[in-house]
Amino acid sequence: MPTLLLVRHGRSTANTEGLLAGWTPGVALDDRGAAQAAALPGRLAALPLAEIVTSPLQRCQETIQPLLDERPGLSPHTDDRIGECHYGDWSGRKLAELKDEPLMEVVQAHPSAAAFPGGESMRAMQTRAAEAVREWNARVERDHGADAVYLMCSHGDIIKSLVADALGLHLDLFQRITVEPCSITAIRYTRLRPFLVRLGDTGDFASLAPREEPPAGDATVGGGAGAP
């Protein structure tokens, strides 16, 4: 099955203002986020991307635009299921204020029990995102082959929940995972289990390019020799 690159959007104006953006419209990349997005095509230059899928939110659309400019043959697909968590009444509020809400302790320590007022539960967030990935895996494999690499541009909590899903971690442990703005997380899916091959990486991804002999589905004893 394919290799999925999960790109978190670049740093946004909400990030710098300490706001929980959620689905609040008009949240754009700040200057640093725009620079991060501009660097993305170079970081992925060695990879033949089969598809690009993105959250519908502006900060993700802006993050992938430089990549699309470099690869005019690719048309992005928008999928609401990898959009940010619906934080409901918390959307647009300052994180400094939210830290004293009783629900925040649940979000941090027992997120599988957390549901945002006027929004969705974190369980529902993870479920919709994981279902999207599984459907896109099947579609990409059908259209481009089992060794294809494709990209999704999404959000921190979505990506963390997908990493937890890939690792077989309970959602209550997903807060132990960190993905920085414009970091890239790579998950290689196989018939029986996924492999997390990059987490929150900001370096070179040339080693993820498909090889003449695709890697086996089993883990390499001793860790393997890495890229050729």
Short mmCIF file of C-alpha atoms in Angstrom, two decimals:
data_model
loop_
_atom_site.label_atom_id
_atom_site.label_comp_id
_atom_site.label_asym_id
_atom_site.label_seq_id
_atom_site.Cartn_x
_atom_site.Cartn_y
_atom_site.Cartn_z
CA MET A 1 0.00 0.00 0.00
CA PRO A 2 1.11 3.63 -0.43
CA THR A 3 3.31 5.86 1.66
CA LEU A 4 1.46 8.84 3.10
CA LEU A 5 3.16 12.16 3.83
CA LEU A 6 1.26 14.16 6.44
CA VAL A 7 2.21 17.83 6.23
CA ARG A 8 1.08 20.12 9.00
CA HIS A 9 0.27 23.59 7.69
CA GLY A 10 2.88 26.31 8.14
CA ARG A 11 2.80 28.64 11.09
CA SER A 12 -0.42 30.65 11.08
CA THR A 13 -1.57 33.98 12.44
CA ALA A 14 -3.59 32.05 15.04
CA ASN A 15 -0.43 30.21 16.14
CA THR A 16 1.41 33.46 16.75
CA GLU A 17 -1.57 35.05 18.49
CA GLY A 18 -2.10 32.06 20.76
CA LEU A 19 -5.59 31.34 19.46
CA LEU A 20 -7.35 28.02 19.02
CA ALA A 21 -8.33 28.53 15.40
CA GLY A 22 -10.43 25.47 14.64
CA TRP A 23 -12.60 26.20 11.60
CA THR A 24 -12.53 29.97 12.10
CA PRO A 25 -12.39 31.49 8.59
CA GLY A 26 -9.62 33.82 7.47
CA VAL A 27 -6.75 32.22 9.41
CA ALA A 28 -3.75 32.61 7.10
CA LEU A 29 -0.06 31.80 7.24
CA ASP A 30 2.12 34.40 8.91
CA ASP A 31 5.44 35.48 7.35
CA ARG A 32 7.31 32.56 8.83
CA GLY A 33 4.60 30.14 7.74
CA ALA A 34 4.77 31.50 4.20
CA ALA A 35 8.54 30.94 4.20
CA GLN A 36 8.02 27.40 5.47
CA ALA A 37 5.55 26.76 2.66
CA ALA A 38 7.96 28.20 0.10
CA ALA A 39 10.63 25.74 1.25
CA LEU A 40 8.34 22.72 0.98
CA PRO A 41 8.86 22.03 -2.76
CA GLY A 42 12.62 21.78 -2.26
CA ARG A 43 12.25 19.41 0.67
CA LEU A 44 10.08 17.10 -1.44
CA ALA A 45 11.88 17.53 -4.76
CA ALA A 46 13.13 13.92 -4.85
CA LEU A 47 9.67 12.41 -4.38
CA PRO A 48 7.23 11.64 -7.21
CA LEU A 49 3.92 12.57 -5.57
CA ALA A 50 0.91 10.69 -6.90
CA GLU A 51 -1.78 12.88 -5.31
CA ILE A 52 -2.14 15.90 -3.04
CA VAL A 53 -5.06 16.00 -0.60
CA THR A 54 -5.72 18.98 1.63
CA SER A 55 -7.91 20.26 4.40
CA PRO A 56 -10.30 22.93 3.11
CA LEU A 57 -8.97 25.51 5.57
CA GLN A 58 -7.03 28.50 4.24
CA ARG A 59 -3.80 27.85 6.12
CA CYS A 60 -3.49 24.41 4.54
CA GLN A 61 -4.41 25.67 1.07
CA GLU A 62 -1.70 28.33 1.36
CA THR A 63 0.85 25.78 2.57
CA ILE A 64 0.54 23.55 -0.49
CA GLN A 65 0.29 26.33 -3.08
CA PRO A 66 4.06 26.64 -3.66
CA LEU A 67 4.21 22.87 -4.13
CA LEU A 68 1.37 23.00 -6.64
CA ASP A 69 3.12 25.84 -8.47
CA GLU A 70 6.18 23.60 -8.87
CA ARG A 71 4.09 20.62 -9.97
CA PRO A 72 1.44 21.95 -12.36
CA GLY A 73 0.46 18.43 -13.34
CA LEU A 74 -1.05 17.81 -9.91
CA SER A 75 -4.52 19.02 -8.97
CA PRO A 76 -5.31 19.10 -5.25
CA HIS A 77 -8.22 17.22 -3.73
CA THR A 78 -10.01 18.84 -0.80
CA ASP A 79 -11.30 16.50 1.91
CA ASP A 80 -13.26 17.91 4.85
CA ARG A 81 -12.47 14.79 6.88
CA ILE A 82 -8.87 15.91 7.38
CA GLY A 83 -9.95 19.42 8.36
CA GLU A 84 -9.20 20.66 11.86
CA CYS A 85 -11.07 19.38 14.87
CA HIS A 86 -14.40 21.16 15.34
CA TYR A 87 -13.69 22.94 18.60
CA GLY A 88 -17.14 24.50 18.71
CA ASP A 89 -17.48 27.23 21.33
CA TRP A 90 -13.74 27.11 21.96
CA SER A 91 -12.91 28.22 18.41
CA GLY A 92 -11.18 31.57 18.21
CA ARG A 93 -10.51 31.76 21.96
CA LYS A 94 -7.10 32.33 23.49
CA LEU A 95 -5.32 29.19 24.67
CA ALA A 96 -4.19 31.06 27.78
CA GLU A 97 -7.86 31.42 28.76
CA LEU A 98 -8.80 27.86 27.89
CA LYS A 99 -6.13 26.30 30.10
CA ASP A 100 -8.29 27.00 33.17
CA GLU A 101 -11.38 25.31 31.70
CA PRO A 102 -12.14 21.99 33.46
CA LEU A 103 -12.45 20.32 30.05
CA MET A 104 -8.82 21.17 29.21
CA GLU A 105 -7.59 18.72 31.82
CA VAL A 106 -9.67 16.02 30.11
CA VAL A 107 -8.34 17.04 26.69
CA GLN A 108 -4.79 16.66 27.99
CA ALA A 109 -5.08 13.50 30.06
CA HIS A 110 -8.15 11.62 28.77
CA PRO A 111 -8.87 12.93 25.25
CA SER A 112 -10.97 9.92 24.30
CA ALA A 113 -13.57 11.29 26.74
CA ALA A 114 -13.33 14.90 25.52
CA ALA A 115 -16.12 16.52 23.50
CA PHE A 116 -16.00 20.23 22.76
CA PRO A 117 -19.12 22.29 23.59
CA GLY A 118 -20.91 22.99 20.33
CA GLY A 119 -18.28 20.96 18.47
CA GLU A 120 -17.18 17.35 18.12
CA SER A 121 -15.49 14.75 20.26
CA MET A 122 -11.84 13.89 19.79
CA ARG A 123 -12.89 10.29 19.10
CA ALA A 124 -15.03 11.48 16.19
CA MET A 125 -12.14 13.60 14.91
CA GLN A 126 -9.80 10.61 14.85
CA THR A 127 -12.38 8.30 13.30
CA ARG A 128 -13.18 10.58 10.35
CA ALA A 129 -9.50 11.25 9.65
CA ALA A 130 -8.55 7.56 9.80
CA GLU A 131 -11.44 6.66 7.51
CA ALA A 132 -10.27 9.29 5.03
CA VAL A 133 -6.74 7.89 5.03
CA ARG A 134 -7.92 4.33 4.47
CA GLU A 135 -10.11 5.38 1.57
CA TRP A 136 -7.33 7.45 0.02
CA ASN A 137 -4.85 4.59 0.47
CA ALA A 138 -7.13 2.33 -1.55
CA ARG A 139 -7.72 4.98 -4.20
CA VAL A 140 -4.04 5.84 -4.59
CA GLU A 141 -3.03 2.18 -4.79
CA ARG A 142 -5.72 1.52 -7.38
CA ASP A 143 -4.76 4.48 -9.55
CA HIS A 144 -0.99 4.69 -9.02
CA GLY A 145 0.25 1.38 -7.66
CA ALA A 146 1.24 0.01 -4.27
CA ASP A 147 4.56 1.91 -4.11
CA ALA A 148 3.04 5.34 -4.68
CA VAL A 149 3.70 8.30 -2.39
CA TYR A 150 0.98 10.85 -1.76
CA LEU A 151 0.57 13.88 0.48
CA MET A 152 -2.08 15.20 2.84
CA CYS A 153 -1.88 18.72 4.28
CA SER A 154 -3.71 18.85 7.58
CA HIS A 155 -3.57 20.02 11.20
CA GLY A 156 -1.72 19.16 14.39
CA ASP A 157 -4.41 17.23 16.25
CA ILE A 158 -5.48 15.40 13.10
CA ILE A 159 -1.91 14.31 12.33
CA LYS A 160 -1.23 13.28 15.93
CA SER A 161 -4.40 11.19 15.96
CA LEU A 162 -3.38 9.48 12.70
CA VAL A 163 0.05 8.69 14.12
CA ALA A 164 -1.60 7.16 17.18
CA ASP A 165 -3.87 5.12 14.90
CA ALA A 166 -0.89 3.90 12.86
CA LEU A 167 1.03 2.89 15.99
CA GLY A 168 -1.95 1.18 17.61
CA LEU A 169 -1.87 3.70 20.46
CA HIS A 170 -4.97 4.54 22.43
CA LEU A 171 -6.19 8.05 21.72
CA ASP A 172 -5.47 8.90 25.36
CA LEU A 173 -1.76 8.72 24.51
CA PHE A 174 -1.83 10.95 21.45
CA GLN A 175 -0.95 14.08 23.39
CA ARG A 176 2.54 12.63 23.83
CA ILE A 177 3.11 13.22 20.10
CA THR A 178 4.35 16.56 18.75
CA VAL A 179 4.28 17.83 15.16
CA GLU A 180 5.58 21.32 14.45
CA PRO A 181 4.28 23.68 11.78
CA CYS A 182 5.19 22.53 8.27
CA SER A 183 6.73 19.34 9.62
CA ILE A 184 6.29 16.17 7.62
CA THR A 185 5.25 12.83 9.06
CA ALA A 186 5.49 9.74 6.85
CA ILE A 187 3.53 6.53 7.31
CA ARG A 188 4.07 3.55 5.02
CA TYR A 189 1.01 1.36 4.94
CA THR A 190 1.14 -2.36 4.23
CA ARG A 191 -1.57 -5.00 4.03
CA LEU A 192 -1.18 -5.99 7.68
CA ARG A 193 0.16 -2.93 9.49
CA PRO A 194 1.49 0.60 9.02
CA PHE A 195 5.06 1.71 9.67
CA LEU A 196 5.84 5.17 11.02
CA VAL A 197 9.00 6.12 9.11
CA ARG A 198 9.18 9.86 9.87
CA LEU A 199 7.61 11.90 12.66
CA GLY A 200 7.51 15.68 12.56
CA ASP A 201 10.53 15.76 10.26
CA THR A 202 11.86 18.94 8.72
CA GLY A 203 14.81 17.43 6.85
CA ASP A 204 15.55 15.62 3.61
CA PHE A 205 12.96 13.14 2.31
CA ALA A 206 14.84 11.73 -0.65
CA SER A 207 15.17 8.36 1.10
CA LEU A 208 11.39 7.87 0.83
CA ALA A 209 11.44 7.76 -2.98
CA PRO A 210 10.21 4.43 -4.37
CA ARG A 211 13.02 1.94 -4.97
CA GLU A 212 13.47 -0.58 -7.76
CA GLU A 213 12.84 -3.30 -5.18
CA PRO A 214 10.09 -2.15 -2.80
CA PRO A 215 10.69 -2.73 0.93
CA ALA A 216 9.24 -5.87 2.49
CA GLY A 217 6.21 -5.76 4.76
CA ASP A 218 8.18 -6.98 7.76
CA ALA A 219 10.32 -4.88 10.07
CA THR A 220 14.05 -5.03 9.36
CA VAL A 221 15.84 -6.79 12.20
CA GLY A 222 18.60 -4.53 13.55
CA GLY A 223 17.10 -1.41 11.96
CA GLY A 224 18.30 -1.76 8.38
CA ALA A 225 20.88 0.16 6.34
CA GLY A 226 18.66 3.09 5.39
CA ALA A 227 18.55 4.76 1.99
CA PRO A 228 20.87 3.38 -0.71
#
